[in-house]
Short mmCIF file of C-alpha atoms and ligand atoms in Angstrom, two decimals:
data_model
loop_
_atom_site.label_atom_id
_atom_site.label_comp_id
_atom_site.label_asym_id
_atom_site.label_seq_id
_atom_site.Cartn_x
_atom_site.Cartn_y
_atom_site.Cartn_z
CA UNK A 1 29.44 -65.35 -55.45
CA UNK A 2 28.59 -61.68 -54.93
CA UNK A 3 29.19 -59.96 -51.61
CA UNK A 4 26.54 -57.43 -50.75
CA UNK A 5 28.02 -54.04 -49.86
CA UNK A 6 26.22 -52.58 -46.86
CA UNK A 7 25.40 -48.88 -47.26
CA UNK A 8 27.13 -46.67 -44.67
CA UNK A 9 24.97 -46.03 -41.63
CA UNK A 10 23.85 -42.42 -41.29
CA UNK A 11 24.63 -40.72 -37.97
CA UNK A 12 23.47 -37.31 -36.81
CA UNK A 13 25.61 -35.52 -34.21
CA UNK A 14 23.05 -33.13 -32.79
CA UNK A 15 25.36 -30.48 -31.30
CA UNK A 16 28.93 -29.26 -31.72
CA UNK A 17 31.56 -31.69 -30.45
CA UNK A 18 35.33 -32.30 -30.54
CA UNK A 19 36.62 -32.49 -34.14
CA UNK A 20 38.62 -35.66 -33.36
CA UNK A 21 35.46 -37.43 -32.20
CA UNK A 22 33.76 -36.49 -35.46
CA UNK A 23 36.78 -37.81 -37.37
CA UNK A 24 36.51 -41.13 -35.57
CA UNK A 25 32.82 -41.37 -36.38
CA UNK A 26 33.46 -40.44 -40.03
CA UNK A 27 35.76 -43.47 -40.34
CA UNK A 28 32.72 -45.68 -39.66
CA UNK A 29 29.64 -43.75 -40.73
CA UNK A 30 28.12 -41.17 -43.01
CA UNK A 31 28.09 -38.36 -40.45
CA UNK A 32 26.08 -35.14 -40.41
CA UNK A 33 27.46 -32.80 -37.77
CA UNK A 34 26.11 -29.60 -36.29
CA UNK A 35 29.33 -27.69 -35.63
CA UNK A 36 27.48 -24.44 -36.29
CA UNK A 37 25.29 -25.16 -33.25
CA UNK A 38 21.85 -24.92 -34.83
CA UNK A 39 19.00 -25.46 -32.41
CA UNK A 40 16.08 -27.61 -33.54
CA UNK A 41 12.98 -28.05 -31.47
CA UNK A 42 9.51 -29.52 -31.96
CA UNK A 43 8.74 -30.51 -35.57
CA UNK A 44 12.10 -29.14 -36.80
CA UNK A 45 13.92 -31.62 -34.53
CA UNK A 46 11.85 -34.55 -35.83
CA UNK A 47 12.44 -33.44 -39.41
CA UNK A 48 16.18 -33.16 -38.81
CA UNK A 49 16.33 -36.65 -37.31
CA UNK A 50 14.40 -38.40 -40.07
CA UNK A 51 16.49 -40.72 -42.25
CA UNK A 52 19.23 -41.34 -39.66
CA UNK A 53 20.17 -44.74 -38.21
CA UNK A 54 21.77 -43.28 -35.10
CA UNK A 55 22.14 -40.01 -33.26
CA UNK A 56 24.59 -38.59 -30.76
CA UNK A 57 22.57 -36.54 -28.27
CA UNK A 58 23.65 -34.10 -25.59
CA UNK A 59 21.12 -34.65 -22.82
CA UNK A 60 18.45 -32.28 -24.11
CA UNK A 61 17.15 -33.61 -27.43
CA UNK A 62 13.79 -35.29 -26.84
CA UNK A 63 13.49 -38.93 -27.89
CA UNK A 64 9.99 -40.15 -27.11
CA UNK A 65 7.19 -42.23 -28.67
CA UNK A 66 6.04 -39.36 -30.86
CA UNK A 67 9.54 -38.70 -32.21
CA UNK A 68 10.23 -42.41 -32.68
CA UNK A 69 7.00 -42.97 -34.62
CA UNK A 70 8.22 -40.41 -37.17
CA UNK A 71 11.79 -41.75 -37.33
CA UNK A 72 11.28 -45.47 -37.99
CA UNK A 73 14.85 -46.06 -39.20
CA UNK A 74 16.43 -44.89 -35.94
CA UNK A 75 18.28 -47.71 -34.10
CA UNK A 76 20.38 -46.01 -31.40
CA UNK A 77 20.47 -42.72 -29.48
CA UNK A 78 23.75 -42.19 -27.64
CA UNK A 79 23.78 -39.40 -25.04
CA UNK A 80 27.18 -37.93 -24.26
CA UNK A 81 25.79 -37.02 -20.83
CA UNK A 82 25.15 -39.26 -17.84
CA UNK A 83 21.69 -37.70 -17.33
CA UNK A 84 19.12 -39.05 -19.75
CA UNK A 85 15.87 -37.36 -18.90
CA UNK A 86 15.60 -36.39 -22.58
CA UNK A 87 15.01 -40.11 -23.32
CA UNK A 88 11.75 -41.95 -22.77
CA UNK A 89 13.57 -45.24 -22.26
CA UNK A 90 10.44 -47.48 -22.09
CA UNK A 91 9.21 -45.98 -25.39
CA UNK A 92 12.64 -46.55 -26.93
CA UNK A 93 12.65 -50.16 -25.74
CA UNK A 94 9.21 -50.73 -27.25
CA UNK A 95 10.44 -49.29 -30.54
CA UNK A 96 13.61 -51.44 -30.38
CA UNK A 97 15.84 -48.36 -30.19
CA UNK A 98 18.96 -48.60 -28.04
CA UNK A 99 19.56 -45.83 -25.48
CA UNK A 100 23.04 -45.23 -24.06
CA UNK A 101 24.44 -42.60 -21.70
CA UNK A 102 27.90 -41.64 -20.43
CA UNK A 103 28.32 -42.66 -16.78
CA UNK A 104 31.55 -43.02 -14.75
CA UNK A 105 33.86 -40.89 -16.91
CA UNK A 106 32.54 -37.66 -15.37
CA UNK A 107 32.22 -38.78 -11.74
CA UNK A 108 35.36 -37.26 -10.23
CA UNK A 109 35.21 -34.04 -12.28
CA UNK A 110 31.59 -33.48 -11.27
CA UNK A 111 32.39 -34.19 -7.62
CA UNK A 112 35.23 -31.64 -7.80
CA UNK A 113 32.78 -29.08 -9.10
CA UNK A 114 30.25 -29.88 -6.37
CA UNK A 115 32.94 -28.98 -3.89
CA UNK A 116 33.96 -25.87 -5.82
CA UNK A 117 30.35 -24.68 -5.70
CA UNK A 118 29.99 -25.56 -2.02
CA UNK A 119 33.15 -23.65 -1.09
CA UNK A 120 32.29 -20.68 -3.31
CA UNK A 121 28.80 -20.50 -1.81
CA UNK A 122 29.60 -21.03 1.86
CA UNK A 123 32.65 -18.74 1.73
CA UNK A 124 30.94 -16.08 -0.42
CA UNK A 125 33.67 -16.14 -3.07
CA UNK A 126 31.58 -14.66 -5.90
CA UNK A 127 30.09 -11.94 -3.70
CA UNK A 128 33.66 -11.08 -2.68
CA UNK A 129 34.80 -10.86 -6.27
CA UNK A 130 31.88 -8.61 -7.24
CA UNK A 131 32.55 -6.43 -4.18
CA UNK A 132 36.19 -5.99 -5.15
CA UNK A 133 35.57 -5.39 -8.86
CA UNK A 134 32.85 -2.85 -8.03
CA UNK A 135 35.46 -0.82 -6.11
CA UNK A 136 33.63 -1.25 -2.79
CA UNK A 137 36.66 -2.62 -0.86
CA UNK A 138 37.87 0.19 1.42
CA UNK A 139 39.48 -1.56 4.37
CA UNK A 140 39.72 -4.89 6.19
CA UNK A 141 36.77 -5.50 8.50
CA UNK A 142 36.21 -8.35 10.93
CA UNK A 143 32.84 -9.24 9.40
CA UNK A 144 33.49 -8.38 5.77
CA UNK A 145 31.96 -11.16 3.66
CA UNK A 146 32.24 -13.59 6.56
CA UNK A 147 30.51 -16.83 5.64
CA UNK A 148 30.18 -20.40 6.90
CA UNK A 149 32.90 -22.96 7.44
CA UNK A 150 32.98 -26.09 5.34
CA UNK A 151 35.67 -28.15 7.13
CA UNK A 152 34.47 -29.96 10.22
CA UNK A 153 30.77 -29.38 9.47
CA UNK A 154 28.01 -31.80 8.51
CA UNK A 155 27.37 -32.43 4.81
CA UNK A 156 24.01 -33.91 3.76
CA UNK A 157 24.19 -35.63 0.39
CA UNK A 158 20.88 -36.35 -1.33
CA UNK A 159 21.47 -39.08 -3.93
CA UNK A 160 24.30 -41.47 -3.14
CA UNK A 161 25.20 -42.88 -6.57
CA UNK A 162 28.69 -42.71 -8.02
CA UNK A 163 28.93 -38.90 -7.86
CA UNK A 164 27.40 -38.71 -4.38
CA UNK A 165 29.97 -41.22 -3.15
CA UNK A 166 32.85 -39.29 -4.77
CA UNK A 167 31.62 -36.18 -2.93
CA UNK A 168 31.38 -38.12 0.33
CA UNK A 169 35.03 -39.20 -0.01
CA UNK A 170 36.17 -35.61 -0.56
CA UNK A 171 34.09 -34.42 2.39
CA UNK A 172 35.35 -37.02 4.87
CA UNK A 173 38.98 -37.30 3.79
CA UNK A 174 39.68 -33.77 2.63
CA UNK A 175 37.51 -31.65 4.89
CA UNK A 176 36.97 -33.76 8.01
CA UNK A 177 33.20 -33.48 7.57
CA UNK A 178 30.53 -35.68 9.04
CA UNK A 179 28.65 -37.16 6.09
CA UNK A 180 24.96 -37.99 6.21
CA UNK A 181 23.06 -39.09 3.15
CA UNK A 182 19.63 -39.85 1.83
CA UNK A 183 19.06 -42.27 -1.01
CA UNK A 184 16.11 -44.32 -2.24
CA UNK A 185 18.00 -47.49 -1.41
CA UNK A 186 20.43 -47.58 1.46
CA UNK A 187 24.04 -48.51 0.67
CA UNK A 188 25.42 -51.84 1.87
CA UNK A 189 26.81 -51.52 5.43
CA UNK A 190 30.39 -52.12 4.23
CA UNK A 191 30.08 -49.29 1.66
CA UNK A 192 28.56 -46.97 4.28
CA UNK A 193 31.38 -47.81 6.61
CA UNK A 194 34.04 -47.27 3.93
CA UNK A 195 32.63 -43.83 3.22
CA UNK A 196 31.93 -43.04 6.86
CA UNK A 197 28.41 -42.03 5.81
CA UNK A 198 25.18 -42.38 7.77
CA UNK A 199 21.76 -42.83 6.10
CA UNK A 200 18.94 -40.55 7.30
CA UNK A 201 15.39 -39.80 6.19
CA UNK A 202 15.22 -36.65 4.06
CA UNK A 203 13.60 -34.47 6.76
CA UNK A 204 16.17 -35.48 9.35
CA UNK A 205 19.03 -34.92 6.92
CA UNK A 206 17.79 -31.43 6.06
CA UNK A 207 17.49 -30.56 9.73
CA UNK A 208 20.97 -31.80 10.68
CA UNK A 209 23.07 -30.71 7.69
CA UNK A 210 25.13 -27.52 7.64
CA UNK A 211 25.39 -27.95 3.89
CA UNK A 212 23.12 -29.94 1.58
CA UNK A 213 24.31 -31.22 -1.80
CA UNK A 214 21.78 -32.56 -4.33
CA UNK A 215 23.00 -35.28 -6.69
CA UNK A 216 19.79 -37.21 -7.51
CA UNK A 217 18.70 -37.90 -11.08
CA UNK A 218 15.59 -36.04 -12.23
CA UNK A 219 12.40 -38.10 -12.49
CA UNK A 220 8.71 -37.75 -11.67
CA UNK A 221 9.64 -38.91 -8.13
CA UNK A 222 12.34 -36.26 -7.66
CA UNK A 223 10.42 -33.36 -9.24
CA UNK A 224 10.48 -30.54 -6.64
CA UNK A 225 12.04 -32.87 -4.08
CA UNK A 226 13.20 -29.64 -2.43
CA UNK A 227 10.36 -27.12 -2.14
CA UNK A 228 9.17 -24.63 0.47
CA UNK A 229 8.42 -27.32 3.08
CA UNK A 230 11.83 -28.95 2.74
CA UNK A 231 13.66 -25.60 2.76
CA UNK A 232 11.85 -24.81 6.00
CA UNK A 233 13.47 -27.89 7.56
CA UNK A 234 16.97 -26.57 6.85
CA UNK A 235 19.09 -24.55 9.28
CA UNK A 236 18.94 -20.79 8.63
CA UNK A 237 22.75 -20.88 8.38
CA UNK A 238 22.75 -23.72 5.84
CA UNK A 239 23.74 -23.72 2.18
CA UNK A 240 22.07 -25.73 -0.57
CA UNK A 241 24.06 -26.90 -3.60
CA UNK A 242 22.31 -28.33 -6.67
CA UNK A 243 24.47 -30.13 -9.24
CA UNK A 244 21.69 -32.63 -10.03
CA UNK A 245 19.07 -31.33 -12.42
CA UNK A 246 16.78 -28.35 -12.70
CA UNK A 247 13.33 -29.36 -11.48
CA UNK A 248 14.69 -31.26 -8.47
CA UNK A 249 14.42 -27.90 -6.67
CA UNK A 250 11.38 -25.62 -6.82
CA UNK A 251 13.37 -22.56 -7.94
CA UNK A 252 10.63 -20.06 -7.03
CA UNK A 253 10.45 -21.45 -3.47
CA UNK A 254 14.24 -21.39 -3.23
CA UNK A 255 14.44 -17.78 -4.41
CA UNK A 256 11.88 -16.85 -1.75
CA UNK A 257 13.89 -18.67 0.95
CA UNK A 258 17.10 -16.91 -0.13
CA UNK A 259 15.53 -13.46 -0.25
CA UNK A 260 14.05 -13.90 3.23
CA UNK A 261 17.27 -15.57 4.50
CA UNK A 262 15.43 -18.70 5.57
CA UNK A 263 18.63 -20.41 4.42
CA UNK A 264 21.97 -18.65 4.12
CA UNK A 265 22.91 -19.32 0.52
CA UNK A 266 22.60 -21.58 -2.52
CA UNK A 267 25.04 -22.74 -5.18
CA UNK A 268 23.22 -23.76 -8.34
CA UNK A 269 24.58 -25.30 -11.53
CA UNK A 270 21.18 -26.42 -12.88
CA UNK A 271 17.83 -24.67 -13.19
CA UNK A 272 14.19 -25.35 -13.99
CA UNK A 273 13.72 -24.44 -17.66
CA UNK A 274 17.42 -23.70 -18.21
CA UNK A 275 19.00 -21.79 -19.87
CA UNK A 276 16.35 -19.44 -18.47
CA UNK A 277 16.96 -18.69 -14.78
CA UNK A 278 14.32 -17.50 -12.32
CA UNK A 279 14.73 -13.68 -12.13
CA UNK A 280 14.64 -13.70 -8.32
CA UNK A 281 17.59 -16.11 -8.27
CA UNK A 282 19.48 -13.83 -10.66
CA UNK A 283 18.88 -10.96 -8.25
CA UNK A 284 19.77 -12.86 -5.05
CA UNK A 285 23.30 -11.92 -3.84
CA UNK A 286 23.45 -15.08 -1.74
CA UNK A 287 23.12 -17.36 -4.77
CA UNK A 288 26.14 -18.56 -6.75
CA UNK A 289 24.94 -19.43 -10.25
CA UNK A 290 26.82 -21.39 -12.93
CA UNK A 291 25.58 -22.52 -16.38
CA UNK A 292 25.43 -26.35 -16.01
CA UNK A 293 29.20 -26.88 -16.12
CA UNK A 294 29.79 -29.46 -13.40
CA UNK A 295 31.37 -31.95 -15.82
CA UNK A 296 33.06 -29.30 -17.95
CA UNK A 297 36.76 -30.09 -17.82
CA UNK A 298 38.29 -30.65 -21.25
CA UNK A 299 39.56 -34.20 -20.53
CA UNK A 300 36.20 -35.23 -19.08
CA UNK A 301 34.10 -33.71 -21.84
CA UNK A 302 36.38 -35.48 -24.34
CA UNK A 303 35.94 -38.80 -22.49
CA UNK A 304 32.15 -38.33 -22.46
CA UNK A 305 32.05 -37.69 -26.21
CA UNK A 306 34.38 -40.64 -26.90
CA UNK A 307 32.13 -42.91 -24.85
CA UNK A 308 29.07 -41.87 -26.89
CA UNK A 309 31.07 -42.52 -30.08
CA UNK A 310 32.19 -45.93 -28.72
CA UNK A 311 28.56 -46.85 -28.17
CA UNK A 312 27.55 -45.91 -31.74
CA UNK A 313 30.50 -47.80 -33.24
CA UNK A 314 30.10 -50.89 -31.03
CA UNK A 315 26.38 -51.09 -31.75
CA UNK A 316 26.64 -50.96 -35.53
CA UNK A 317 29.79 -53.08 -35.80
CA UNK A 318 29.10 -55.79 -33.17
CA UNK A 319 25.59 -55.32 -31.81
CA UNK A 320 27.08 -54.24 -28.45
CA UNK A 321 27.32 -51.10 -26.34
CA UNK A 322 29.55 -50.07 -23.44
CA UNK A 323 26.84 -48.33 -21.45
CA UNK A 324 23.37 -49.41 -22.55
CA UNK A 325 20.30 -48.16 -20.68
CA UNK A 326 17.94 -50.73 -22.20
CA UNK A 327 20.07 -53.82 -22.63
CA UNK A 328 17.01 -55.83 -23.70
CA UNK A 329 17.22 -54.08 -27.08
CA UNK A 330 20.68 -55.62 -27.54
CA UNK A 331 19.43 -59.15 -26.91
CA UNK A 332 16.71 -58.57 -29.53
CA UNK A 333 19.43 -57.35 -31.93
CA UNK A 334 21.39 -60.58 -31.35
CA UNK A 335 18.40 -62.81 -31.99
CA UNK A 336 17.69 -61.12 -35.38
C1 DGY B 1 25.29 -34.94 -17.41
O1 DGY B 1 26.21 -35.59 -17.90
O2 DGY B 1 24.17 -35.39 -17.23
C2 DGY B 1 25.59 -33.54 -17.04
O3 DGY B 1 24.56 -32.94 -16.36
C3 DGY B 1 25.97 -32.75 -18.25
O4 DGY B 1 27.14 -32.14 -17.92
#
C-alpha cells in the first residue's frame, strides 16, 4: 500500500512579523515572508497572493470577490488584528475561504491606550512637552497648559464590546467616572450593573459626556458616525478620543471643530486614509495624534501574531480555527 505524501501548504505572511512566529509556521508550511516590508497594492497584491493556500494578513490587505476570483487556491486568510474591514466576509464565505481575526488578546492593552490618549489629551501632555522642548517654559503660571479633569467626570463610550467594557471598568474603578455608553444592542441589565454603565442614545450621550471615547468597528453603518452635526452636540469643554477606526470620524469636520474650539481637544490613534493625516489635524495644537498603536505592546502584538498562526495551523491540520469569522466555511470543510 502506498501512502500519498501531501505537498506542504504554501503560506504568505504579508508583512513583517516576529521571527519566532515565522519559525513556528515554517515547521508546518512552506512559508514566504515579507520581513523586508514590501508594500503591494492593486494588481501587485493579487499577483503576490496567487498560488498560496493561506495568508497571514495585518488588517489592511484587501480580500474581496475580485481578489478571490484571481486566487482560486486560497483557503484561509488570518488577520493578526481584531479589526477586519480589509475582509469582505460574505464574499469569502461564498468562495469557501475561511476568515479569522485576533480578538480578546488585545483588549486590555488597547483599553490602557485609550486611557493614555484620554489623559494625554485632556491634560495637554503633548502640548506641554512641545512647550518645554521648544524652550518656551519661563515660569510657573496658574493657567499654564491647564486642561480638563478626567477623574470624577462623565465618560461616554461609543461601542460597548470587549474593549469598550474594559475601558468602562478602568473609568469607574480607577477614576471614579460616571460611565454612559451607546451601542447598537444594549447590554444585559446584569452586565450594565456590573460595569455601572448607563445606555443612552448617541445624541444624549454626546451632550452629557465630558469625554467621548470611540470604540466601534468600522462599517457602512459607522462611516462618519461622528461628523459636524454630532460634534455640535458635544460640550465645548469636551474631548473626543478615537481608538476605533479611521472613517468613523469625519476628520475634516473634526479639524474644523478643533480649530474653532467647538470642542476642546481630540486624541486620535486612527485616521481616514491613514497613514495620511488631514493637514488641519496635523496643525491643530489641541489634537494628540498617534500612528495606530493602541494594541502595540510587545506581549500583545506577539499574542496577536501567535493567534493568527494558531488559526492557520489549526485549519490545515484539523479543519478548525480558534477565532473564525465565517464558521460556516468550517462546517463545509468537515463535510468534504
Ligand atoms: C486591530 O487589531 O484591529 C488594531 O486596530 C490593530 O492594532
